[in-house]
XYZ file of C-alpha atoms in Angstrom:
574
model
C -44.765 65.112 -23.147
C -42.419 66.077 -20.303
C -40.096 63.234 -19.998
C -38.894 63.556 -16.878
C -42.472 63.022 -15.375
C -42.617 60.015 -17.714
C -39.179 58.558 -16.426
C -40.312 59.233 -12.576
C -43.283 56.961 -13.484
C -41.828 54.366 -14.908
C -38.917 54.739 -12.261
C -41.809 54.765 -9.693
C -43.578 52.122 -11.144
C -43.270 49.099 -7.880
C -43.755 46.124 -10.227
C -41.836 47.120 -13.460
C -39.899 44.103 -15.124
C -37.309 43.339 -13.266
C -34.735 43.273 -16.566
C -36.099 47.008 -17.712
C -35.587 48.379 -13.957
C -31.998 47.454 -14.762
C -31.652 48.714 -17.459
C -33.110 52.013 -16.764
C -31.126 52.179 -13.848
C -27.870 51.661 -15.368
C -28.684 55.146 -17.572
C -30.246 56.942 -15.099
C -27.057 59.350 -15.360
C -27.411 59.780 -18.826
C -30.247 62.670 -19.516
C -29.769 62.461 -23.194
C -30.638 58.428 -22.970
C -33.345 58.987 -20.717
C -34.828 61.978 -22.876
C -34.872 60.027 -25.902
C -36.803 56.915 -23.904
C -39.289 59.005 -22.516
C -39.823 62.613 -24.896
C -42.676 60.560 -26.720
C -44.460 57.543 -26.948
C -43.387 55.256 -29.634
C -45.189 56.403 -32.483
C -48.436 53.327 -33.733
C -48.361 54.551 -37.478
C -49.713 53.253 -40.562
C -47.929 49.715 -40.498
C -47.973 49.814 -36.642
C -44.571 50.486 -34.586
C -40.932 49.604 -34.574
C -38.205 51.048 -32.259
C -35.092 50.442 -30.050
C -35.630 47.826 -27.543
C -35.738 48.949 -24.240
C -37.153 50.502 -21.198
C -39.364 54.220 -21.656
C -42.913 54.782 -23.231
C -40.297 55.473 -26.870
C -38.697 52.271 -26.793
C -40.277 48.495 -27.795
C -40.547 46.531 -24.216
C -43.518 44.540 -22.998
C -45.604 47.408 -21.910
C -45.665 49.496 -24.744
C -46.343 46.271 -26.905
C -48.950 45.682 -24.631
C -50.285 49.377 -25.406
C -50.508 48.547 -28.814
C -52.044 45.328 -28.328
C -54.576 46.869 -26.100
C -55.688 49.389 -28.832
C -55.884 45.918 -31.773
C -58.070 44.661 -29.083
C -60.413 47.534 -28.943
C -60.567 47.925 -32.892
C -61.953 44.339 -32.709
C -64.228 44.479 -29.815
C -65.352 48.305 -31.808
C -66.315 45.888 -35.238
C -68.514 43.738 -33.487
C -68.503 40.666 -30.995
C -68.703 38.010 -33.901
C -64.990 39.650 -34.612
C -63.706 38.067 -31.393
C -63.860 34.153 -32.294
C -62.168 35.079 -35.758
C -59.281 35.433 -33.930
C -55.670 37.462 -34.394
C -52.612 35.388 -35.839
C -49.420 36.037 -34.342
C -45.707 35.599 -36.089
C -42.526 36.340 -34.704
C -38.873 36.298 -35.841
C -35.323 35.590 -34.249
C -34.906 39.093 -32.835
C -34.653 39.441 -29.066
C -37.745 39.320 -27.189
C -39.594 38.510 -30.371
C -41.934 35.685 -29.256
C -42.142 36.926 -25.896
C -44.076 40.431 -27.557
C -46.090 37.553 -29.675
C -47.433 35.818 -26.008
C -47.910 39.604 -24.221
C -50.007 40.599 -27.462
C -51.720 36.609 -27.288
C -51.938 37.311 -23.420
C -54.026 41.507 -23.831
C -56.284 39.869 -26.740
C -57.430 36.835 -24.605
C -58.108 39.140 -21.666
C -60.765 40.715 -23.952
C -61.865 37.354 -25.005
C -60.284 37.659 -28.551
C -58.752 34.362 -29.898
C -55.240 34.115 -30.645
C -53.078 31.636 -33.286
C -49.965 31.990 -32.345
C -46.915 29.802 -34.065
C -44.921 27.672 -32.535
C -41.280 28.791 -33.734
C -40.426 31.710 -36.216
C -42.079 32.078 -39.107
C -41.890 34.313 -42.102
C -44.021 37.575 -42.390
C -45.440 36.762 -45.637
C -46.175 33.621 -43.924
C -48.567 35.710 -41.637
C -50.128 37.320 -44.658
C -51.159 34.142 -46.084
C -52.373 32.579 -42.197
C -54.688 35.417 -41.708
C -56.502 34.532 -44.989
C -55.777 30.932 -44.937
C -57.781 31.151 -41.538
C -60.282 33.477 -42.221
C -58.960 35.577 -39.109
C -60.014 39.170 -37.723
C -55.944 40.285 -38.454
C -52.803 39.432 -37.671
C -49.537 40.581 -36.004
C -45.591 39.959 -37.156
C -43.148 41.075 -34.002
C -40.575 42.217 -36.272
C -38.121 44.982 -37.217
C -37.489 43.670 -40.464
C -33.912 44.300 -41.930
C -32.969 47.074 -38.836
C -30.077 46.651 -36.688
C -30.607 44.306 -33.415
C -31.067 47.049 -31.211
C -34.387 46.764 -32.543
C -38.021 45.371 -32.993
C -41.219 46.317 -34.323
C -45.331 45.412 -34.145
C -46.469 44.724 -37.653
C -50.221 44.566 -38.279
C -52.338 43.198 -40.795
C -55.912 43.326 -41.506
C -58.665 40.876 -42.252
C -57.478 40.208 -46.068
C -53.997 39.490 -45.132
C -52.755 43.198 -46.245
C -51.300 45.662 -43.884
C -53.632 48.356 -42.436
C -54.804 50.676 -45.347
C -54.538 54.752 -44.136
C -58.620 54.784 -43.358
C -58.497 51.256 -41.043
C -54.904 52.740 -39.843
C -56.144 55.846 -38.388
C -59.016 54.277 -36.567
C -56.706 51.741 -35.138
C -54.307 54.181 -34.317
C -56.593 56.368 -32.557
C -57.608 53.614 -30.248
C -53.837 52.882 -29.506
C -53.270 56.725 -28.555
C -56.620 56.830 -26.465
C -54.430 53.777 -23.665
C -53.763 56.492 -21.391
C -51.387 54.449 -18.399
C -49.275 51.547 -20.434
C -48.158 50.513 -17.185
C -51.796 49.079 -15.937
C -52.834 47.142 -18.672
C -54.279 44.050 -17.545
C -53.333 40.897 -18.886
C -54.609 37.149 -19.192
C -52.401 34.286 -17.858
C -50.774 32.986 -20.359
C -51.698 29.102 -18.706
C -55.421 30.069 -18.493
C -55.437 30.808 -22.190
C -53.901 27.973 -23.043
C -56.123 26.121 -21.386
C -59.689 27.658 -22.349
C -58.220 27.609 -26.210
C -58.166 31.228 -26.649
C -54.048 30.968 -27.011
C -53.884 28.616 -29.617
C -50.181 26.902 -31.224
C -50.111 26.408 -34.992
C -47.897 25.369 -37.046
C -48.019 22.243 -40.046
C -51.648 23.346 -40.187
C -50.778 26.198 -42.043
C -46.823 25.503 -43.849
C -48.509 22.671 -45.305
C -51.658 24.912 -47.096
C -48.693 27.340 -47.800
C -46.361 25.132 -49.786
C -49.256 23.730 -51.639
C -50.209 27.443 -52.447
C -46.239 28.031 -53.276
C -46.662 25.704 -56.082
C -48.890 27.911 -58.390
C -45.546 30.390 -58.644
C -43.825 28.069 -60.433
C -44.302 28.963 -64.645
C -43.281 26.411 -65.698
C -42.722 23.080 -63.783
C -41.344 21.321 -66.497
C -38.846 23.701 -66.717
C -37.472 23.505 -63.030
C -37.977 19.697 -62.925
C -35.242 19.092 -65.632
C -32.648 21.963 -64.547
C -30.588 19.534 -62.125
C -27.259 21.466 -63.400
C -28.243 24.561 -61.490
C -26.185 25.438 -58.641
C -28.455 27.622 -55.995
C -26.443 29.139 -52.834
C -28.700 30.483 -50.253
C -28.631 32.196 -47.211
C -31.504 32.864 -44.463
C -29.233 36.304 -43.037
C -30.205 34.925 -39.556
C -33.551 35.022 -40.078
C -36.818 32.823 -40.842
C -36.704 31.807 -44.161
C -34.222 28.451 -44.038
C -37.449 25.686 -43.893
C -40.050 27.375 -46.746
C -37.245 28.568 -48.661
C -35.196 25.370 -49.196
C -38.525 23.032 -49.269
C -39.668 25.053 -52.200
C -37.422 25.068 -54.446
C -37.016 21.087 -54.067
C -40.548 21.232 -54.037
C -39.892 22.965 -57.728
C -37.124 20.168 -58.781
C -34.528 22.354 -57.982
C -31.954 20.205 -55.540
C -28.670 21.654 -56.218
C -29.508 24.090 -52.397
C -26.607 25.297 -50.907
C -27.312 26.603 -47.996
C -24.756 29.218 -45.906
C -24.934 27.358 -42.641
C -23.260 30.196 -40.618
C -26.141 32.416 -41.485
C -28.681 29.401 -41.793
C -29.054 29.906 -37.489
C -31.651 32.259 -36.340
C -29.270 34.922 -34.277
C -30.732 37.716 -32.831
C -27.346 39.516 -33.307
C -26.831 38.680 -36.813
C -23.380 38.350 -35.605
C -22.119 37.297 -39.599
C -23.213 40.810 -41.262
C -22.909 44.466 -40.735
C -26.405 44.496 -41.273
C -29.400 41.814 -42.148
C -30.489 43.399 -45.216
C -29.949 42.036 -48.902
C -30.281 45.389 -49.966
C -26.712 45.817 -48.797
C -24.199 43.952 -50.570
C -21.924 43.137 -47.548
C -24.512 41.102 -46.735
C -23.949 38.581 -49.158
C -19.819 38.204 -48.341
C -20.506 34.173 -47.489
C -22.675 33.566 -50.004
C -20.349 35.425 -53.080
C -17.321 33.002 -51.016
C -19.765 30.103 -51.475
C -20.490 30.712 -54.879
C -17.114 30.865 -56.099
C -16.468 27.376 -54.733
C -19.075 25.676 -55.926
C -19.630 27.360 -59.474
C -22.717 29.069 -58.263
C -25.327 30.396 -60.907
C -27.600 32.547 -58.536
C -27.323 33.564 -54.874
C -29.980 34.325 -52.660
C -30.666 36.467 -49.676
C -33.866 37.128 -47.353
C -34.465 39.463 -44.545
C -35.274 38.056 -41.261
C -38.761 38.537 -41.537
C -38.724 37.144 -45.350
C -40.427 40.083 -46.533
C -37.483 41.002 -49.134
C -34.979 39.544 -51.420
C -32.067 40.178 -53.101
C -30.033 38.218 -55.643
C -26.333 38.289 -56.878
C -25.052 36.674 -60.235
C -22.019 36.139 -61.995
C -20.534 38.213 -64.600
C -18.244 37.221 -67.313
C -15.442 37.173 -65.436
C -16.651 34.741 -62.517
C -17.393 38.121 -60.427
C -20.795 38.177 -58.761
C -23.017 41.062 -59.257
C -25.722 42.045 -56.835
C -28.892 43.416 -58.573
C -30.847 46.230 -57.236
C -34.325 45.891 -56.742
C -35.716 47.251 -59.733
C -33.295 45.978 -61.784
C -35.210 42.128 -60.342
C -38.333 43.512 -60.590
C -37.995 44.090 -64.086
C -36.401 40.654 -64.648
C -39.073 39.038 -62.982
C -42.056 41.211 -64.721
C -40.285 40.214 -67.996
C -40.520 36.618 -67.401
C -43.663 36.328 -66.305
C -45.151 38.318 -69.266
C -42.876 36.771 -72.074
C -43.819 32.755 -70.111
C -46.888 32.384 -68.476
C -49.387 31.370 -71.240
C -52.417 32.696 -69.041
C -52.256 36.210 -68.774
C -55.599 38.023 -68.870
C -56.347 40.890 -71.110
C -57.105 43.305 -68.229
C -53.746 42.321 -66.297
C -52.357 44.522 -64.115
C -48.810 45.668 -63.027
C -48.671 47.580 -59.400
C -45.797 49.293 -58.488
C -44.926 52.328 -55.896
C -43.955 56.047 -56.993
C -40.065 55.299 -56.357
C -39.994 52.404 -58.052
C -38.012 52.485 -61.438
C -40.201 53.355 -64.838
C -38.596 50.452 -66.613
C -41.131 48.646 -65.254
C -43.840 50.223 -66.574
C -42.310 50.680 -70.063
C -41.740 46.734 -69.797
C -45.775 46.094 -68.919
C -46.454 48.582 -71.880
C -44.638 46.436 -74.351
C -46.921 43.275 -73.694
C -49.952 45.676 -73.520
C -50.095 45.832 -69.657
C -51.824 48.383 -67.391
C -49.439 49.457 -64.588
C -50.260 51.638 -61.674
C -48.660 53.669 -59.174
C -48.716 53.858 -55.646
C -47.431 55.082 -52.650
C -44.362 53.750 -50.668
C -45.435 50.794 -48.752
C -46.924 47.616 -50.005
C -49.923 47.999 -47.839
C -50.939 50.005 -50.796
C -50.010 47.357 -52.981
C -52.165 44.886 -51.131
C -55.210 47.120 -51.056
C -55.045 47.944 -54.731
C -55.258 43.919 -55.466
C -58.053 43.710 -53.109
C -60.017 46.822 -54.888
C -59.980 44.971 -58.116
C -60.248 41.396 -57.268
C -64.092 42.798 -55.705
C -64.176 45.139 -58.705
C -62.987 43.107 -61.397
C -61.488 46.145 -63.513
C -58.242 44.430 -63.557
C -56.399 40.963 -62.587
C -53.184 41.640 -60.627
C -50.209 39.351 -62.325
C -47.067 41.449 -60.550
C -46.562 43.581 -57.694
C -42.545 44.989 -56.599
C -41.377 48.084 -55.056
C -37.829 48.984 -55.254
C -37.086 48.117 -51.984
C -36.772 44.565 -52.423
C -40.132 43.253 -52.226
C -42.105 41.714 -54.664
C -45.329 39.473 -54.834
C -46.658 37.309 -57.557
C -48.957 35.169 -56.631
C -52.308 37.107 -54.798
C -52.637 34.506 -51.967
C -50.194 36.728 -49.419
C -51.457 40.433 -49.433
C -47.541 41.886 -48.609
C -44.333 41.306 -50.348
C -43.249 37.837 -50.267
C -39.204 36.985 -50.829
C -39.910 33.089 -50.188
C -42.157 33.471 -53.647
C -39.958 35.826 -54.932
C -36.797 33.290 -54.365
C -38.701 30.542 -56.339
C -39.230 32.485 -59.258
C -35.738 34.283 -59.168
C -34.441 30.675 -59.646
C -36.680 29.663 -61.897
C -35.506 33.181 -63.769
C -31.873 31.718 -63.366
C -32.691 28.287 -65.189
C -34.791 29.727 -67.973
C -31.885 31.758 -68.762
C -28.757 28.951 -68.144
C -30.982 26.981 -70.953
C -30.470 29.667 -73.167
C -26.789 30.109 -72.523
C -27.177 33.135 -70.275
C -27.127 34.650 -67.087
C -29.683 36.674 -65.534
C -27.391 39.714 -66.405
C -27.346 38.865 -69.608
C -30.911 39.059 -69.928
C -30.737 42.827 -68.089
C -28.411 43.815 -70.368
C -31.098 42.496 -73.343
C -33.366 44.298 -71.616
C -31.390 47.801 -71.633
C -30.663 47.376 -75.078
C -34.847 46.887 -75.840
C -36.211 49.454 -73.686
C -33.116 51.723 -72.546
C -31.018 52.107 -69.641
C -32.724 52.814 -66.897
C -30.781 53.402 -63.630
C -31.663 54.278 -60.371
C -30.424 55.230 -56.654
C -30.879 55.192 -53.125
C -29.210 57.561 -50.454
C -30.326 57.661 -46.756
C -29.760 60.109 -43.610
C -30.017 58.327 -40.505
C -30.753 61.184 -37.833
C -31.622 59.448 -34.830
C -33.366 60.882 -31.466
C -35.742 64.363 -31.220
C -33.004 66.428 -32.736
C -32.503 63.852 -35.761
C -36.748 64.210 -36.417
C -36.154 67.843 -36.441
C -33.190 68.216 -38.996
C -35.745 65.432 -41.054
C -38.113 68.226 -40.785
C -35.948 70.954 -41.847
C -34.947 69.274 -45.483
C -38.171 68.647 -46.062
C -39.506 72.279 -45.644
C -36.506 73.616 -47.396
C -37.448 71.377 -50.033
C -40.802 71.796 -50.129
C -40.515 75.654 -50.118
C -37.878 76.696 -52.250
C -38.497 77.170 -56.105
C -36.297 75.069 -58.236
C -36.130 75.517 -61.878
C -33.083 73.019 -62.819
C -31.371 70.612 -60.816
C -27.875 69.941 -62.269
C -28.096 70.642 -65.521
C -31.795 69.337 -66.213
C -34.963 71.583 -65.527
C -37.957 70.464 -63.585
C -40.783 69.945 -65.317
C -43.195 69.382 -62.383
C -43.002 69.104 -58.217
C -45.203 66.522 -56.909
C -46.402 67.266 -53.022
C -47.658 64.334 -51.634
C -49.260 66.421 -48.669
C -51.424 68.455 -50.285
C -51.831 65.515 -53.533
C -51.030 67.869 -56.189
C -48.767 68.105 -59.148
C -47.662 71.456 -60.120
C -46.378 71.762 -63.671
C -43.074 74.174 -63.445
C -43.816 75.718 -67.059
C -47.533 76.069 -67.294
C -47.542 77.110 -63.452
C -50.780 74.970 -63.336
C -51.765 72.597 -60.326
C -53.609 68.952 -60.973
C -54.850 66.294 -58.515
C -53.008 63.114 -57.721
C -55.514 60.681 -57.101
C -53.284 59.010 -53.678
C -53.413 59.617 -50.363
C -51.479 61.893 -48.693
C -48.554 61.824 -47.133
C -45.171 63.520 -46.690
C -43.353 62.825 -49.816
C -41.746 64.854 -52.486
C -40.975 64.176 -56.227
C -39.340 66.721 -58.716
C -40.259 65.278 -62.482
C -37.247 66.512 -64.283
C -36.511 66.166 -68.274
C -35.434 63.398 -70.295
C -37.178 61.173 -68.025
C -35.170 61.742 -65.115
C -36.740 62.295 -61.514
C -35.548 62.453 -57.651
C -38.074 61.859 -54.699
C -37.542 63.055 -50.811
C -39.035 60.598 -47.881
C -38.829 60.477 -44.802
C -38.584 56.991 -43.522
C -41.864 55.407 -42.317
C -40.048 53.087 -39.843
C -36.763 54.358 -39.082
C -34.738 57.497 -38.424
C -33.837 58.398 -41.773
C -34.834 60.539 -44.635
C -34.593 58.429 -47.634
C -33.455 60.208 -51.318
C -34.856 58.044 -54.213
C -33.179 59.367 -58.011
C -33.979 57.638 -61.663
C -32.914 58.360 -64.681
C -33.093 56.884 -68.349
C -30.997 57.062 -71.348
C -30.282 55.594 -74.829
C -26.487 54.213 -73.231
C -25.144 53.092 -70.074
C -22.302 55.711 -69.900
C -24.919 58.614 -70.005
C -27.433 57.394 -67.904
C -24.412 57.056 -64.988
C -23.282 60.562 -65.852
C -27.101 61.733 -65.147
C -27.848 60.239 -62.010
C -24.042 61.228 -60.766
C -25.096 64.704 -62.002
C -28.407 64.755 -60.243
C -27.275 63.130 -57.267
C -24.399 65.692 -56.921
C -26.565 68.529 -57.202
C -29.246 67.278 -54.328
C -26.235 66.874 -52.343
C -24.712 70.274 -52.816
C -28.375 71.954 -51.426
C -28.104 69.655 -48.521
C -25.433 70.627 -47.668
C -26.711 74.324 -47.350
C -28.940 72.784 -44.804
C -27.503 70.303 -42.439
């Protein structure tokens, strides 16, 4: 795309919103800006789109959510007319312009005669998940960017089972999104007119209400949470829409010691308390560690704004609170479900993604578990419990990635933190009964299966030079024979492209049996591994490294070993 033509016709363009002409005026000196607004279109992928808000065909603003909307619509009106009454249910959270993207999407399916449900006020994304099924709906949207800065917002789809678009219903979809030529002329409904024919419909209690009573069947062991009025809960929203389910749930549960951080209890599109909204980063839970100090707190708790992913701090022996990693939770809450639910089926199933620690399958293993691997993204998670709820092969009990998310009840298809915080509390009372923390229990857990530990580093390169230098590593990676990292030798190189596993000392090749895509594992020895990725969703390429040993100290001296040594070849390349 040249993007100077691009700019000229949006520049050009007589009845652009009058907030983007003013905002691409005030950088129309500033060729780099304008280059990065206008080089591409925003790029519809497999989970749909999220970008910097703004004006230019690369940027999220009203006409390129419109685009996207436009190509949902046609994917409909492509599966048949009886889609159209079905209807598309629309969420939104407390980013800027979120709601207003929810009423232009509402506003392009109703001119094609497609219903929309669109809530009221914000509402979580698992939420959505759970409304689309709930309401036996065509698919569903989420306008959100997750956990990304506030600069940003994103167009989230889901499909008719509540799941995010598998790759074979993403690519159609996708290709009807690319195929809107002019973003600029789509035609839209009046918002009024829909309102008024019903094809805009408000929800709201129809569908919390259905969802709490749903919320209830997470809850192990209700006798449990009824009784454990001595736990102290501190929990905060990070801004975003989880306050309402969140806090109703666990007194649904019993559990009415709640304390909620109010300063980060109020949906802020600037998320003006925290560096950044994500309880992946442990800044992020500054108020809620303060809180828990002064009220004697035995488990914080922290959502995203969309309520997609949780994180949870507790305290150590010294009062100090510790915030667990993702698989470290996962295998907490895999643990407890398998060692306390008194109904697991003999062909039970544990999903989990190829970056997500081995601890949990080596847990599953121990209570005679299948456990399966799949790609990054819980859209694959979601289409795996779908496959064998039709097939029957196997009953899903727990699904995580090690990117916060985690689902264990089947009746949202995506990761669900507003579960995940009732049974993380649950986790925390189980455990006070026994005289323990929840890091006591990890550290039981270590000392049964081995210490497993695990790391995350990311490379934000923003902009068409940042995609580039993505590129780059990944070829260098990708072509370049390596025969130790550190001081451990690779045993195999997984190529997600091509779906094939080549096994370093054999020099054989086998099938993965995934779909593709551009990631990159080396298998190293002793259990150790590292995986490449380039972010799905944002401008980063994401290094994933695990490791397992028989003692803490080693383990850290492997994965500072491994870690040092993917560092040193980057640094031959950018």
């Amino acid at each position: 795309m040249e993007w100077q033509k691009e700019y000229e016709r949006w520049n050009g363009f007589p009845e652009l919103d009058a907030s983007l002409k003013e905002e691409l005026r005030s950088i129309t000196d500033k060729e780099q800006s304008l280059e990065d607004a206008f080089y591409k279109n925003l790029e519809f992928g497999t989970g749909g789109m999220r970008g910097k808000l703004g004006p230019g065909t690369n940027r999220m603003n009203i006409y390129t959510v419109r685009r996207a909307a436009e190509g949902m619509a046609r994917y409909i009106e492509e599966k048949g007319q009886e889609w159209k009454p079905k209807g598309v249910v629309l969420a939104y959270d407390s980013r800027y312009m979120s709601k207003e993207f929810a009423v232009e999407t509402a506003r392009v399916l109703g001119r094609h005669g497609i219903q929309a449900y669109v809530f009221t006020s914000l509402r979580p994304t698992p939420e959505l998940s759970f409304a689309v099924r709930y309401l036996n709906a065509a698919g569903g949207v989420v306008i959100t960017a997750s956990h990304n800065p506030p600069e940003y917002n994103g167009f989230k789809v889901y499909n008719e089972d509540g799941g995010q678009l598998p790759p074979e219903q993403a690519k159609v979809m996708i290709d009807y999104v690319n195929q809107v030529d002019n973003e600029l002329a789509i035609e839209v409904a009046e918002q009024g007119e829909l309102e008024y024919s019903g094809l805009l419909k408000w929800i709201d209690k129809e569908v919390d209400l259905p969802y709490m009573e749903a919320l209830k069947s997470v809850n192990v062991n209700p006798e449990l949470t009824k009784n454990a009025s001595d736990l102290n809960i501190v929990f905060t929203p990070l801004h975003g829409t989880a306050r309402t389910l969140v806090e109703n749930g666990l007194k649904q549960m019993g559990l009415s010691h709640v304390h909620i951080v109010e300063e980060q209890a109020v949906p802020d599109p600037e998320f003006s308390t925290v560096e950044s909204p994500n309880p992946e980063e442990h800044q992020a839970f500054a108020m809620a560690i303060e809180q828990g100090k002064l009220i004697g707190g035995d488990i914080l708790i922290g959502t995203d704004p969309d309520a997609d992913r949780l994180g949870i701090a507790v305290p150590d022996e010294n009062g100090e609170f510790q915030v667990l990693t993702g698989n470290q939770t996962g295998a907490l809450m895999l643990d407890y479900l398998l060692s306390e639910r008194n109904d697991i089926p003999e062909n039970a199933l544990l999903i989990k993604t190829i970056v997500t620690s081995e601890f949990g399958r080596v847990i599953a293993d121990s209570y005679n578990v299948a456990s399966l691997d799949t790609l990054t993204g819980f859209k694959f998670i979601g289409e795996k419990i779908k496959e064998y709820e039709e097939s029957g092969e196997y009953s899903f009990v727990f699904g995580y990635e090690e990117s916060y998310g985690y689902l264990i009840k089947d009746f949202a298809r995506d990761k669900d933190a507003v579960q995940a915080a009732m049974l993380s509390a649950e986790m925390a009372a189980y455990w006070k009964t026994k005289g323990m923390t929840l890091l006591d229990a990890l550290d039981e857990l270590y000392q049964r299966h081995g210490y497993f530990l695990e790391d995350l580093q990311s490379l934000k390169m923003e902009g068409k030079s940042g995609a580039e230098k993505i590129e780059g590593i990944m070829d260098h990676f990708r072509h370049t024979e390596f025969t130790k990292v550190g001081e451990l030798s690779v045993i195999a190189v997984e190529d997600y492209t091509t779906a094939a596993r080549h096994m370093i000392e054999s020099d054989t090749t086998e099938t993965i049996d995934l779909p593709k895509a551009n990631v990159l594992k080396f298998i190293l020895e002793d259990n150790c591994w590292f995986c490449l990725r380039p972010s799905g969703t944002e401008p980063k390429i994401k290094f994933y490294y695990g490791v397992k040993s028989s003692t803490r100290e080693d383990s850290e001296h492997r994965l500072t070993a491994i870690k040092q040594a993917v560092n040193d070849m980057l640094n031959t390349i950018v």
